[in-house]
Structure formats: structure tokens, C-alpha cells
Coordinates of C-alpha atoms and ligand atoms in Angstrom, one line a residue:
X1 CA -26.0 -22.7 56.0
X2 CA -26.6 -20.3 59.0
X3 CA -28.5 -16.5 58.7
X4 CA -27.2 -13.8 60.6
X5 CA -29.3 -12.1 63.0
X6 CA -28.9 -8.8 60.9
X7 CA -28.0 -10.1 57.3
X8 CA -26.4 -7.4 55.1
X9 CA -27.2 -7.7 51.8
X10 CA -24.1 -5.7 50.6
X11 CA -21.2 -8.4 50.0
X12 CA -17.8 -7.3 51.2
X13 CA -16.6 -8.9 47.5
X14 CA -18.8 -9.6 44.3
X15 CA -16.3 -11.1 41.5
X16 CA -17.3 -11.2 37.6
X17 CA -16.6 -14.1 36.0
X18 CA -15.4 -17.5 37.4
X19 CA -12.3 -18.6 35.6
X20 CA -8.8 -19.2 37.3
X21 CA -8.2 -15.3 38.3
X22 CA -11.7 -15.8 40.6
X23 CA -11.4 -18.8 41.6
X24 CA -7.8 -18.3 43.1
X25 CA -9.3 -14.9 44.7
X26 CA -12.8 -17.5 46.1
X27 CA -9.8 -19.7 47.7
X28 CA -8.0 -16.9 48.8
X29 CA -11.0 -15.4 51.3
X30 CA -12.0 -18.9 52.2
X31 CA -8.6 -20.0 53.5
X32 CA -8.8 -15.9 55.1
X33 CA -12.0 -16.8 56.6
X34 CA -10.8 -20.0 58.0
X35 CA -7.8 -18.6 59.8
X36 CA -9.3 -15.6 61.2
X37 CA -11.2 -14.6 64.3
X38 CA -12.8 -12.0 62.8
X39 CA -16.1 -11.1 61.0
X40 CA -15.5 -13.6 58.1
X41 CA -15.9 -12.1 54.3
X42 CA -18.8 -12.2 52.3
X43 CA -17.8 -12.5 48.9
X44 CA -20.1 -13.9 45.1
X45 CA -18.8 -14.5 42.5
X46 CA -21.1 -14.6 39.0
X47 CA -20.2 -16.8 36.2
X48 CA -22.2 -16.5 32.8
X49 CA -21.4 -20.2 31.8
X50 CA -23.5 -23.0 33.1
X51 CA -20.6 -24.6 35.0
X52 CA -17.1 -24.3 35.5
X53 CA -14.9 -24.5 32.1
X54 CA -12.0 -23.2 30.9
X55 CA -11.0 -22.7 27.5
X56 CA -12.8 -25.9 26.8
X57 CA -13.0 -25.1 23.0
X58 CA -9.0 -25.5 22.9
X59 CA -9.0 -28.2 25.1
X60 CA -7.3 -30.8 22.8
X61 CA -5.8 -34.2 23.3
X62 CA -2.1 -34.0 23.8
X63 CA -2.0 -30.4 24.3
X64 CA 0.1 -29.1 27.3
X65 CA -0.2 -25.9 29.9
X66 CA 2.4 -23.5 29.3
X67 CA 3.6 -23.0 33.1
X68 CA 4.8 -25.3 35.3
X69 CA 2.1 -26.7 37.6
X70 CA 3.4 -25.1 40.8
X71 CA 2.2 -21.9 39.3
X72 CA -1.6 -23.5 40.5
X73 CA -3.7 -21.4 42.3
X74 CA -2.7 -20.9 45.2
X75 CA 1.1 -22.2 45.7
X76 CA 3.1 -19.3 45.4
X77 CA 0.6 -18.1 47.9
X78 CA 0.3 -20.3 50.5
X79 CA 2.1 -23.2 49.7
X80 CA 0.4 -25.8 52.7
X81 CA -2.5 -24.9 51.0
X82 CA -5.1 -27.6 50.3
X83 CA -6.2 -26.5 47.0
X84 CA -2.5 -27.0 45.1
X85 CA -2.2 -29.5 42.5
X86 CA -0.4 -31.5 44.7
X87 CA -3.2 -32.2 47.1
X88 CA -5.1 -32.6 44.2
X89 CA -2.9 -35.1 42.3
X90 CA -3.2 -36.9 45.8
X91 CA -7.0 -36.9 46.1
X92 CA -7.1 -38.5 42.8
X93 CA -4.4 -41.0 43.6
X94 CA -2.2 -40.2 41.0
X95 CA 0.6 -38.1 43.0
X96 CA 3.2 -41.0 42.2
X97 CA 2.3 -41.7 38.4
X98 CA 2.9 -37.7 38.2
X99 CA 5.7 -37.6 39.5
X100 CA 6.9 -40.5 37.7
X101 CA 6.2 -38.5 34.7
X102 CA 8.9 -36.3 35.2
X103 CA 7.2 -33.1 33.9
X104 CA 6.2 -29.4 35.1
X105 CA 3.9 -29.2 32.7
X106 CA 0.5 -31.4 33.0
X107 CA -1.7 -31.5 30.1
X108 CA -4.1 -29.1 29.8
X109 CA -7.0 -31.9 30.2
X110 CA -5.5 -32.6 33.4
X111 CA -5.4 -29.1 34.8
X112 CA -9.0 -28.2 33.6
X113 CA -9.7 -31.0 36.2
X114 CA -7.3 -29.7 39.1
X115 CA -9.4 -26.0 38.5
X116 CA -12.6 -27.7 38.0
X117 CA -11.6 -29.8 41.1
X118 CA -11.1 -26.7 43.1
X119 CA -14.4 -25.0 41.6
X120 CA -16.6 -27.4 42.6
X121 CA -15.3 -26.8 46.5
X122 CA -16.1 -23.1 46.1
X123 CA -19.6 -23.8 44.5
X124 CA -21.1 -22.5 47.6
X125 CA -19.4 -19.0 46.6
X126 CA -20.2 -18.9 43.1
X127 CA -23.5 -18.8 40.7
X128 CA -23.4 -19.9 37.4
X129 CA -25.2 -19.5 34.4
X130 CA -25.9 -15.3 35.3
X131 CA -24.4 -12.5 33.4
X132 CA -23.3 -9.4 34.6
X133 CA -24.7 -6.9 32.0
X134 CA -24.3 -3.7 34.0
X135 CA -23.4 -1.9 37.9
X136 CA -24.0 1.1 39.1
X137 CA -23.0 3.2 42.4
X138 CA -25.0 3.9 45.1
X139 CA -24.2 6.8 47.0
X140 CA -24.7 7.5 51.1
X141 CA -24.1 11.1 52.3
X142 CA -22.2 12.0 48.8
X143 CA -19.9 9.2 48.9
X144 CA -20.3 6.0 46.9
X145 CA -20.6 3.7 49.4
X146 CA -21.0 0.3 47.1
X147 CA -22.3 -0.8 43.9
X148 CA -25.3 -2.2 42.7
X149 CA -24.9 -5.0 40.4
X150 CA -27.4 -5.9 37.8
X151 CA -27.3 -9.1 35.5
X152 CA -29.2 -11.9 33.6
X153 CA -30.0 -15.5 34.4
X154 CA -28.8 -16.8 30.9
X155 CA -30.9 -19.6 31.2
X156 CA -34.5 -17.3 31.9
X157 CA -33.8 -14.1 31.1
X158 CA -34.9 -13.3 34.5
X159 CA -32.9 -10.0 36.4
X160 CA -30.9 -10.7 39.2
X161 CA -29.8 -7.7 41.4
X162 CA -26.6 -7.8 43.4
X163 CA -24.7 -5.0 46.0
X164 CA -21.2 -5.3 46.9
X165 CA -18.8 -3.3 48.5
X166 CA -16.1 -4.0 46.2
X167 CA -16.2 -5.8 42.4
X168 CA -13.3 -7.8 41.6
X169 CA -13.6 -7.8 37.7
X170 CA -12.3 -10.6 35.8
X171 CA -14.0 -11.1 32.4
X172 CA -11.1 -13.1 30.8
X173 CA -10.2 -12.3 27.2
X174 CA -12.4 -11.8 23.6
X175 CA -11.2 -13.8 20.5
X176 CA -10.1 -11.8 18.1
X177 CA -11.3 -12.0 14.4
X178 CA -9.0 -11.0 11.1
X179 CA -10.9 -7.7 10.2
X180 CA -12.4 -9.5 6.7
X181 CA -13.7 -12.6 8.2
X182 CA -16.8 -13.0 10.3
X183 CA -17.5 -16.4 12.4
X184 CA -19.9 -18.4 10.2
X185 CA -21.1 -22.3 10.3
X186 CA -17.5 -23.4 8.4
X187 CA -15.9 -20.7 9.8
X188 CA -14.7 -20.6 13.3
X189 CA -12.7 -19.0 15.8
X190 CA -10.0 -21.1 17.9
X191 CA -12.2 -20.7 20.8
X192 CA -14.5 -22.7 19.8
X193 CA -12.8 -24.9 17.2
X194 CA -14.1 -28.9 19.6
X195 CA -17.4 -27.8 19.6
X196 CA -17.7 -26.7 16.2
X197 CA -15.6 -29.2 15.0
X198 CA -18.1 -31.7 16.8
X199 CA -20.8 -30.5 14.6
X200 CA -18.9 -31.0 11.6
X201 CA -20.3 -33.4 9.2
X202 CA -16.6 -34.1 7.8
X203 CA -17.4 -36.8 4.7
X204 CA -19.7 -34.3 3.2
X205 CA -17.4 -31.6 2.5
X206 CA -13.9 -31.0 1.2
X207 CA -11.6 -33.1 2.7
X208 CA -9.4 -29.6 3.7
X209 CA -9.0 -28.0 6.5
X210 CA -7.5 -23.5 6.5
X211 CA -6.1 -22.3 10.3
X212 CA -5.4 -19.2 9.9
X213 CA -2.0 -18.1 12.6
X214 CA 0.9 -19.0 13.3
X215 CA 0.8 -18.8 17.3
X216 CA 0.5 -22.1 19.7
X217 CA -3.2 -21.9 18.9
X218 CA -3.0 -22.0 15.3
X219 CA 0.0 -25.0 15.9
X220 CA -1.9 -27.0 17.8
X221 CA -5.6 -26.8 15.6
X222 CA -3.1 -27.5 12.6
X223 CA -1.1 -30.6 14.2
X224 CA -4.6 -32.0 15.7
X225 CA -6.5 -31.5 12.5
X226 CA -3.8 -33.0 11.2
X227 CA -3.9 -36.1 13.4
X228 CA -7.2 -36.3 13.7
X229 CA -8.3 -36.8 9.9
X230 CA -5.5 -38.7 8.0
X231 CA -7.3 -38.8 4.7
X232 CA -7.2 -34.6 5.3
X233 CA -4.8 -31.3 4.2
X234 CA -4.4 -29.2 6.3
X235 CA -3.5 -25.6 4.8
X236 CA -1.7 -23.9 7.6
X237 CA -1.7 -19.7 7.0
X238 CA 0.1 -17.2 8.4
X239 CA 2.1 -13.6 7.8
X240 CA 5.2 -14.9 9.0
X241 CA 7.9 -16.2 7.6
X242 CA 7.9 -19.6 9.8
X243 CA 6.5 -20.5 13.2
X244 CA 8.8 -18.8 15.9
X245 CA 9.5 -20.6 19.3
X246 CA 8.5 -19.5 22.1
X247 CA 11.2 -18.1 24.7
X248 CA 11.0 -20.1 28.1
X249 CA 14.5 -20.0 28.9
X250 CA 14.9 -19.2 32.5
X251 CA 16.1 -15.6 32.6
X252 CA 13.4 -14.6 30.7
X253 CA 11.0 -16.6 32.5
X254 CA 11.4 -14.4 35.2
X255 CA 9.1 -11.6 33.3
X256 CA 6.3 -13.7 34.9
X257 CA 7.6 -13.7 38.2
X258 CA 5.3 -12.2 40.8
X259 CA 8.3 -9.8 42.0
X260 CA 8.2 -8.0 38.6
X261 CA 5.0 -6.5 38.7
X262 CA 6.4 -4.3 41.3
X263 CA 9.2 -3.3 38.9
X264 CA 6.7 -3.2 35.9
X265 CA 4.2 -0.9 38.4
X266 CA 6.8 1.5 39.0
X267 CA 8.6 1.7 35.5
X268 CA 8.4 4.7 33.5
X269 CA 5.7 4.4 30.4
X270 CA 8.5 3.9 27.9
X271 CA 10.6 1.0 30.0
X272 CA 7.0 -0.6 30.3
X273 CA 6.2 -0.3 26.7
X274 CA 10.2 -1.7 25.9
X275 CA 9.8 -4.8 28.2
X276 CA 6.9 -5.8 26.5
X277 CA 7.8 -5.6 23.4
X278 CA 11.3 -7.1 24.4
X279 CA 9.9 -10.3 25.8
X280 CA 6.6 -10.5 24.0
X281 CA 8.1 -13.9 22.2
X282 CA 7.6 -15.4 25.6
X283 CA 4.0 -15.4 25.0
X284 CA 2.7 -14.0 21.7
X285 CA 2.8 -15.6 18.1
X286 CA 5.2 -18.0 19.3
X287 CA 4.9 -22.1 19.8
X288 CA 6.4 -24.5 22.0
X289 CA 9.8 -25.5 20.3
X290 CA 8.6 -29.5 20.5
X291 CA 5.6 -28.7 18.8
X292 CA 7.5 -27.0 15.9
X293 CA 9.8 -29.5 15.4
X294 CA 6.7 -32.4 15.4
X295 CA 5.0 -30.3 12.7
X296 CA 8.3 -30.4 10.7
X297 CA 9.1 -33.7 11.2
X298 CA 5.9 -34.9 9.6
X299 CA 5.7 -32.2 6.8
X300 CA 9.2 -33.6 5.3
X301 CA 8.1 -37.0 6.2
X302 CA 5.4 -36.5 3.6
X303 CA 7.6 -34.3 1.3
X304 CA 10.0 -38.2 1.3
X305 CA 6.7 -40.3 0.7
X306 CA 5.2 -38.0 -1.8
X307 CA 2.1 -37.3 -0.1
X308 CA 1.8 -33.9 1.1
X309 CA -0.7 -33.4 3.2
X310 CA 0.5 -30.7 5.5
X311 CA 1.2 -27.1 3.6
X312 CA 2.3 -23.9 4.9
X313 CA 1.1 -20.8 3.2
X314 CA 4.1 -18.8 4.6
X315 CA 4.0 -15.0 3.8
X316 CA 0.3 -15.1 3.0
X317 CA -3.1 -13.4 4.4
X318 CA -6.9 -14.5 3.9
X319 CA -8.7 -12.0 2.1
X320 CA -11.6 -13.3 1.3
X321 CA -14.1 -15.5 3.0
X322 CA -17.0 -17.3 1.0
X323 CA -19.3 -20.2 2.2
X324 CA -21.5 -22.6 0.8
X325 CA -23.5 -25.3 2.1
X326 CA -21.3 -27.9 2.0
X327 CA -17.8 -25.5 1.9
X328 CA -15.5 -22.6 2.7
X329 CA -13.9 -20.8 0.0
X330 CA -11.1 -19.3 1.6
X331 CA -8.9 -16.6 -1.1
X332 CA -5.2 -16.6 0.1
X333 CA -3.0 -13.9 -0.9
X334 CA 0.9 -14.2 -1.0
X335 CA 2.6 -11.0 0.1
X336 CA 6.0 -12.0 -1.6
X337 CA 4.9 -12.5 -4.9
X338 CA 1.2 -10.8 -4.9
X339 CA -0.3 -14.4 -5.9
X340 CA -3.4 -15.5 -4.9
X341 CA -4.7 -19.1 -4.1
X342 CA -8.0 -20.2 -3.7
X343 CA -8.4 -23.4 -1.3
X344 CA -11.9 -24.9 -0.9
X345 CA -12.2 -26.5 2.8
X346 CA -14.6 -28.1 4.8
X347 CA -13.5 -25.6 7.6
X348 CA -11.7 -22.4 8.3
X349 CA -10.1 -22.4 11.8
X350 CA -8.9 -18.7 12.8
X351 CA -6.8 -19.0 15.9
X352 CA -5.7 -14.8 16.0
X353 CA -5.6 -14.8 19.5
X354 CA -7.7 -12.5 21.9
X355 CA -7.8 -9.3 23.0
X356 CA -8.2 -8.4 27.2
X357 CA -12.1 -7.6 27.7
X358 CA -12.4 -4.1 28.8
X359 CA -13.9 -4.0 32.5
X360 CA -16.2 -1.2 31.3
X361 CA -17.9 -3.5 29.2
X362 CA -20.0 -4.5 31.8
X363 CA -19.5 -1.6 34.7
X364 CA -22.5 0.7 33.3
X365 CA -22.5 3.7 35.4
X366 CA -19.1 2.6 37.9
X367 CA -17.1 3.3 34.3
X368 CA -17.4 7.2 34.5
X369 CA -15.9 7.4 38.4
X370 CA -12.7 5.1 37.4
X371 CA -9.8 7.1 35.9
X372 CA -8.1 6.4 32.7
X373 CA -4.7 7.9 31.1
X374 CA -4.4 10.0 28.1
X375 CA -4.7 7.0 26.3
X376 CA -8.2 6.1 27.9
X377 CA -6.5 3.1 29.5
X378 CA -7.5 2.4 33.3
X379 CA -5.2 3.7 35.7
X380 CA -4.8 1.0 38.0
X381 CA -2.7 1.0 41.6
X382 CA -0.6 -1.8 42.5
X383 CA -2.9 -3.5 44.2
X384 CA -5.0 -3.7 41.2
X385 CA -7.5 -1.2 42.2
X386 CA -8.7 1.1 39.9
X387 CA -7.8 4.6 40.5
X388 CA -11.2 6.8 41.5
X389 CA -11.4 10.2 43.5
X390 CA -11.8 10.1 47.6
X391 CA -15.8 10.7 47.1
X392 CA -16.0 6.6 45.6
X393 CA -15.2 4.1 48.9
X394 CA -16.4 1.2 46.9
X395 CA -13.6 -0.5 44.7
X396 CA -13.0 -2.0 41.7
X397 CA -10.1 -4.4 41.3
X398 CA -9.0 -6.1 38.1
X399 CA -7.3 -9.5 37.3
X400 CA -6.8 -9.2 33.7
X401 CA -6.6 -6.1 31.3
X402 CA -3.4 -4.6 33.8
X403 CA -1.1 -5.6 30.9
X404 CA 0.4 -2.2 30.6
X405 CA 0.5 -1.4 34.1
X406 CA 1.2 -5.1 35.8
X407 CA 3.0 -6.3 32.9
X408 CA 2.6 -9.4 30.5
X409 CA 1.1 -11.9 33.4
X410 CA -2.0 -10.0 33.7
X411 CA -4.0 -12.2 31.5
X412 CA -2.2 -15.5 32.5
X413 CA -2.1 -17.9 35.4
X414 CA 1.7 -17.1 36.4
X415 CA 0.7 -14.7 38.9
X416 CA -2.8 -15.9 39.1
X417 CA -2.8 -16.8 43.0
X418 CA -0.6 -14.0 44.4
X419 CA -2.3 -11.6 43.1
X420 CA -5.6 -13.0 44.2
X421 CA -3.8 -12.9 47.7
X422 CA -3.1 -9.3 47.1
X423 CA -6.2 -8.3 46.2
X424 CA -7.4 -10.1 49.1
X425 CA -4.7 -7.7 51.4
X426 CA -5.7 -4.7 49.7
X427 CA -9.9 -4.9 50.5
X428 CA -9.3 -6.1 53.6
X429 CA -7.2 -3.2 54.7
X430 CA -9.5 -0.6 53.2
X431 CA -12.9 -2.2 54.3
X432 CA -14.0 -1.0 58.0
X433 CA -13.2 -4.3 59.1
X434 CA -14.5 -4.1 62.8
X435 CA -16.9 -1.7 61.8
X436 CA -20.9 -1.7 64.0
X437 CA -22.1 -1.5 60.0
X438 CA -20.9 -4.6 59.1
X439 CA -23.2 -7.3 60.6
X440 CA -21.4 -9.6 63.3
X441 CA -21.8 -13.3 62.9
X442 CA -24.0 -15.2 64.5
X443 CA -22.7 -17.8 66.9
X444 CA -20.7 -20.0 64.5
X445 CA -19.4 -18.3 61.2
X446 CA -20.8 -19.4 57.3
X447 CA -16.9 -18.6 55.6
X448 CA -18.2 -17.0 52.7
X449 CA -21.4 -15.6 52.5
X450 CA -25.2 -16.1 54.5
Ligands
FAD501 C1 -6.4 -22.1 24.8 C2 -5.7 -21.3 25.8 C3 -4.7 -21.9 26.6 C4 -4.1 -21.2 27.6 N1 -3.1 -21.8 28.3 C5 -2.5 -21.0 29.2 C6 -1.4 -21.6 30.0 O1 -1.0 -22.8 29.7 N2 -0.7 -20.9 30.9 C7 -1.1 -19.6 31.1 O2 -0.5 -18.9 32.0 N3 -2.2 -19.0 30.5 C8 -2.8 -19.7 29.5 N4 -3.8 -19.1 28.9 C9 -4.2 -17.7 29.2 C10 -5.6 -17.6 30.0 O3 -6.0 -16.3 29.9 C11 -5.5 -18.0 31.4 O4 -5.2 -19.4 31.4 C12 -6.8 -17.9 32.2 O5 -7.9 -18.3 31.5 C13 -7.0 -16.5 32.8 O6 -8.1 -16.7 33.8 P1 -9.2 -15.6 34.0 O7 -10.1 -16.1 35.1 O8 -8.6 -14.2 34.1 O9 -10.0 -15.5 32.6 P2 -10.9 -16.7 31.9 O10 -10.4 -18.0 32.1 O11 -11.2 -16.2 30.5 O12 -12.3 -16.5 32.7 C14 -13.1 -15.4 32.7 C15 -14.5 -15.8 33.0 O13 -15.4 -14.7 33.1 C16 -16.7 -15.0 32.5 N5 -17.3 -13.8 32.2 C17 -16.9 -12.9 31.3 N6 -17.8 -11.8 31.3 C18 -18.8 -12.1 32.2 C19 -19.9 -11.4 32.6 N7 -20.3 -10.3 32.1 N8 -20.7 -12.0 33.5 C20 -20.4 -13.2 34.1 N9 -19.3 -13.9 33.7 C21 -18.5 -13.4 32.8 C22 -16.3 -15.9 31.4 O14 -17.4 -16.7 31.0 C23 -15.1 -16.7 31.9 O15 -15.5 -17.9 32.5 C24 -4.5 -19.8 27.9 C25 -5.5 -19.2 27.1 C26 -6.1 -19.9 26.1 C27 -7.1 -19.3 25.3

């Protein structure tokens, strides 16, 4: 690693959080840096968790991603790219038996390892295990000139200071709990349903298992629970009236194309607010159509053998939550008739989906300067800047939370690596590029950061 002769402690880029949305972006400036003969970017990224993982709580056996795997992380960027899934399937000589396959869609084991693959050639960029817990700006002749970024090594507890001249902000999503139930040892959110269920000590309780949901979360914890414990019942609950399939037909596949953010970005608030709820069965509360029809398939195979050992509370709500050392008591009401059940489980599994984080969670002081709507929702350009007055230079971009301004792709990885290559475009052409206050390189240039 080379030292400039003046280093500048500000970073040109400081991204929060290290999941697909950063990674594409830590990609994006390297593959900049590489192909340009100018002052090369300086860009961190901090990542609370002590290495690279993504959704590894959900990462089940069997399960598959829901995009194809040209939507990587950086092909509908820069297709020649050496960080596609392709190059990757190539590196781990399997580029043949994939293609053999005859399938878009890898499993989602496989594609943890593509990303975590591509992660561990950014390590240099990235620092793991440190929380951002709050910013602040810091101002030079009245203007706020960058931000000062404060955070927590998990592991110490020890406060780690950071400046950057823009924050790329990409916390992912928070589960989301029913209202009445709180995460207790039997009772667990989807999120971290492998873990917990690793902990389990399954032949002393009820041989029972309650998922609560009836999106492809909840379908997949029931069919693997399922599966997975053959002497088991699994007690699937949800509001609905059935499981709904999810809508990837390829008109309406095209809501995730990158090209309709710009017609998202420039709808009026009503069209916005139509198209979402218009398509929202491409991605919410809905399950891929194979995965219904395995689920069904089994449940009547057991309704012919007279053992049932898959049930659907259809119409029905938990309403009650109580545990004991060696159960969950989970109280089941049915809306249709007003009945309630009571089913005793070693486990209550409540895959209700997530919510975007709110960036403000962890941008302290920065939050006042950004402006919001009526509706104290961010307002956010195109190029996923926030909107601030001319006093703040310093920006703050999002990947994730745009939903209502960038449409339904902003918390997936449809768009994930054009948008990191817009992001890219859009500091590069505010930052002072050439600027005497940007240190030069030194003779040879470190691509990311000194
Ligand atoms: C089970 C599951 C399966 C999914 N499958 C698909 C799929 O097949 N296709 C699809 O398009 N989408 C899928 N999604 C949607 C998912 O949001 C995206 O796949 C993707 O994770 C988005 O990437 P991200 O980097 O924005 O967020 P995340 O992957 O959530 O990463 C955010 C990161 O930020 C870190 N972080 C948060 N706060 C801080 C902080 N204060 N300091 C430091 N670090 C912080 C978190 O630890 C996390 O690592 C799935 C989601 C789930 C839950």
C-alpha cells in the first residue's frame, strides 16, 4: 500500500453498510479508478457485521434468488466486467455445469458466494465489524464542506472517527414484528430463523412448528421446516385467504428495469403511489408459483395418506404469544368465524417482512440539513442524492429507502449495479475533481484509498 506525500484524511466516498448496494458501488470506483488517469477515488465503506453476509439467516437449502443472475453486480453496468457471475462461475470452474443447468435463477447459496466472492476482492475498501452510530457536518467558511463520521468497533466498543466528502448510505432493511409479538428464545423473526433454529434443542419440546405469513419468507421456513423434521406439523398462519403467486411475467417484469426509475422519478405523487400498488404482487406477500404448487402437492398428499402434517390457518391472526421453558403457546384467531385455536410449538417463526431503515437512523446531526416532503419522507434527486440547500457541498446518497421516489427496486438487487454506476457519475461530477485541495497521488496510484 503506498502514502501520499500529503494524505487527506477526508475520503471522497464513506459508504454505510456493506451488503450488495455497497459492494456494487466499492466495484464501481475500483473499475473508475482503474480506467482513469486522474486523481483515483478514495472511498470506505463500514460494515457492522464481522464479515461479509447476506441474509444468511434465510439462507436455506433449495431456496432460489428471485432475479435472474445477469442482474449481478455489475452487468447491466459494464458488462466486460470482471466481477459478473459469469467470471465468477468461471473462476470456480463451474461455468459449463451452470449453464448446463439451464436456469436464470442460481440458488441463493450460490449467489451469497458470487457476492461474498466479490467482497473479499474489495476487502482492501471495506472495515468490518464497526457501526456507524452517528455523523455530523463540519463546516468551512459557512458551507458544509464534509461530514464527520462517528461509529463503534462492535467487537471493543472502542470509537472510530471517519470524514468523508460524501456518505453513500445503505443500511438494508429492519425486520418487521406483528405489533403483539416480541422476539423471544422460541420466538423468532425470519431473519434469523438458521441461527435460531441451530440452537433449537428440537426432541425436548413440542414436535410443532407456527410461521406466521404468507409471503416467500413465510413459504419457504414452512416447506423447509417441513422437510427438515418429518416427525413435525407445521402450522402455517396467515390473513389471507391462500398464498398468492408472485407476478414475474415479462411485461411486468419491466417495473424493475433500470429505465423506469427515470419514469418513476418524474411521475406525479399519485401515478407513483398507483404503480406501486399496481405491481406490488411482483414483490410483496407473494411466492414463487413452484413453491406454491410443492406445498400443495404435499398437503393433499397427506390429506390421501391420512397423516396431516402440514395445516394452513387461512383467515387467521396470532394474538397472543406465551412461552415457557420448553414451549410457545401461540393463540390463533380466525377472522371468518371469530374462533380461536391454541397451538403449543417448539417454535414460532414470524417471517412479516421488513421495513426500509431510515437513513437518519444513523446520520445524527447531517439529518436536520436533508429535506423531506410533507410527509417527512426524504426528498431524493435522481441521482439518489438527498435534497439539501446550496450552503451543504457534502452529499448524501441513498441505495435503499428511495421506494417512493425510485420505485419498487430500491430495496432489491435489480438495479443494484446501475445505480451504484450512477451514484458513481453523480459524485464524480459534483466533487472538484482536479481540484489543488484534493491531494495528487504519489508516483503510482493505491485505487481506493492510502
Ligand atoms: C431472505 C431475503 C432474500 C432476498 N432475495 C432477494 C432476491 O432474490 N432478489 C432481490 O432482488 N432481492 C432480494 N432480497 C432483497 C434484499 O434487500 C436485497 O437482496 C439486498 O440485500 C439489498 O442490498 P443492500 O446492500 O441494500 O442491503 P443489505 O443486504 O441489507 O445490506 C445492508 C448492510 O448494512 C449494514 N448496516 C446497517 N446499518 C449499519 C450501520 N449503522 N453501520 C454499519 N453497517 C450497517 C448491515 O449489517 C448490512 O450488512 C432479499 C431479501 C431477503 C431478506
Amino acid at each position: 500500500m503506498r502514502s501520499h506525500p500529503r494524505p487527506d484524511p477526508v475520503v471522497d466516498i464513506l459508504g454505510i453498510g456493506f451488503g450488495p448496494s455497497n459492494l456494487a458501488l466499492a466495484i464501481a470506483v475500483t473499475e473508475h479508478n482503474e480506467s482513469t488517469a486522474m486523481t483515483p477515488l478514495t472511498v470506505e465503506f463500514l460494515e457492522r457485521k464481522p464479515q461479509f453476509q447476506w441474509h444468511r439467516g434465510m439462507l436455506l437449502d433449495g431456496a432460489t434468488m428471485q432475479v435472474a443472475f445477469l442482474k449481478d453486480l455489475v452487468t447491466l453496468r459494464n458488462p466486460v466486467s470482471r466481477f459478473g457471475f459469469v467470471p465468477y462461475l468461471h473462476a470456480k470452474d463451474r461455468l459449463i455445469d451452470f449453464i448446463n443447468h439451464k436456469s436464470l435463477f442460481p440458488s441463493r447459496i450460490e449467489f451469497h458466494d458470487y457476492l461474498a466472492w466479490c467482497a473479499e476482492q474489495m476487502r482492501h475498501v471495506v472495515s468490518y465489524g464497526v457501526e456507524v452510530v452517528s455523523c455530523r457536518p463540519v463546516e468551512q467558511d459557512g458551507l458544509v464542506n464534509h461530514y464527520e463520521v462517528v461509529a463503534r468497533d462492535v467487537a471493543t466498543g472502542e470509537t472510530l472517527v471517519r470524514q468523508a466528502r460524501n456518505l453513500v448510505v445503505a443500511p438494508g432493511l429492519t425486520p418487521r414484528m406483528p405489533a403483539t409479538i416480541a422476539p423471544g428464545p422460541r420466538v423468532w423473526h425470519s431473519s434469523t430463523f438458521l441461527d435460531n433454529l441451530a440452537r433449537l434443542d428440537v426432541d425436548s419440546g413440542p414436535q410443532r412448528f407456527v410461521v406466521v405469513g404468507a409471503g416467500q419468507s413465510a413459504a419457504e421456513v414452512t416447506d423447509h421446516l417441513h422437510r427438515s423434521f418429518p416427525g413435525a406439523e407445521v402450522y402455517a398462519v396467515f390473513s389471507r385467504f391462500g398464498y398468492s403467486q408472485s407476478d414475474d411475467s415479462p411485461y411486468a417484469n419491466r417495473i424493475f428495469d433500470p429505465a423506469t426509475v427515470d419514469v418513476f422519478h418524474r411521475a406525479p405523487e399519485e401515478v407513483r403511489t398507483a404503480l406501486l400498488r399496481y405491481h406490488a404482487n411482483t414483490n410483496y406477500s407473494v411466492v414463487d408459483v413452484d413453491l406454491i404448487e410443492s406445498l400443495y402437492r404435499r398437503a393433499y398428499e397427506e390429506k390421501v395418506q391420512g397423516v396431516e402434517r402440514l395445516h394452513f390457518f387461512n383467515v387467521s391472526q396470532p394474538t397472543g404469544v406465551r412461552e415457557t421453558d420448553d414451549a410457545v403457546e401461540v393463540t390463533v384467531r380466525h377472522a371468518d368465524s371469530g374462533r380461536q385455536s391454541v397451538v403449543r410449538a417448539a417454535a414460532l417463526v414470524c417471517a412479516t417482512g421488513y421495513r426500509a431503515t431510515d437513513p437518519r437512523t444513523v446520520l445524527g446531526e447531517v439529518a436536520p440539513l436533508l429535506w423531506t416532503d410533507e410527509q417527512d419522507r426524504l426528498l431524493v434527486e435522481r441521482d439518489y442524492r438527498v435534497v439539501t440547500g446550496p450552503e451543504v457541498l457534502a452529499g448524501v446518497y441513498l441505495c435503499g429507502g428511495t421506494e417512493n421516489t425510485h420505485g419498487i427496486t430500491s430495496s432489491l438487487l435489480s438495479n443494484t449495479a446501475v445505480r451504484a454506476g450512477e451514484i458513481l457519475a453523480a459524485v464524480l461530477k459534483r466533487l472538484d475533481y482536479d481540484s489543488t485541495t484534493r491531494p495528487q497521488p504519489a508516483n503510482e496510484a493505491d485505487p481506493a484509498r492510502n
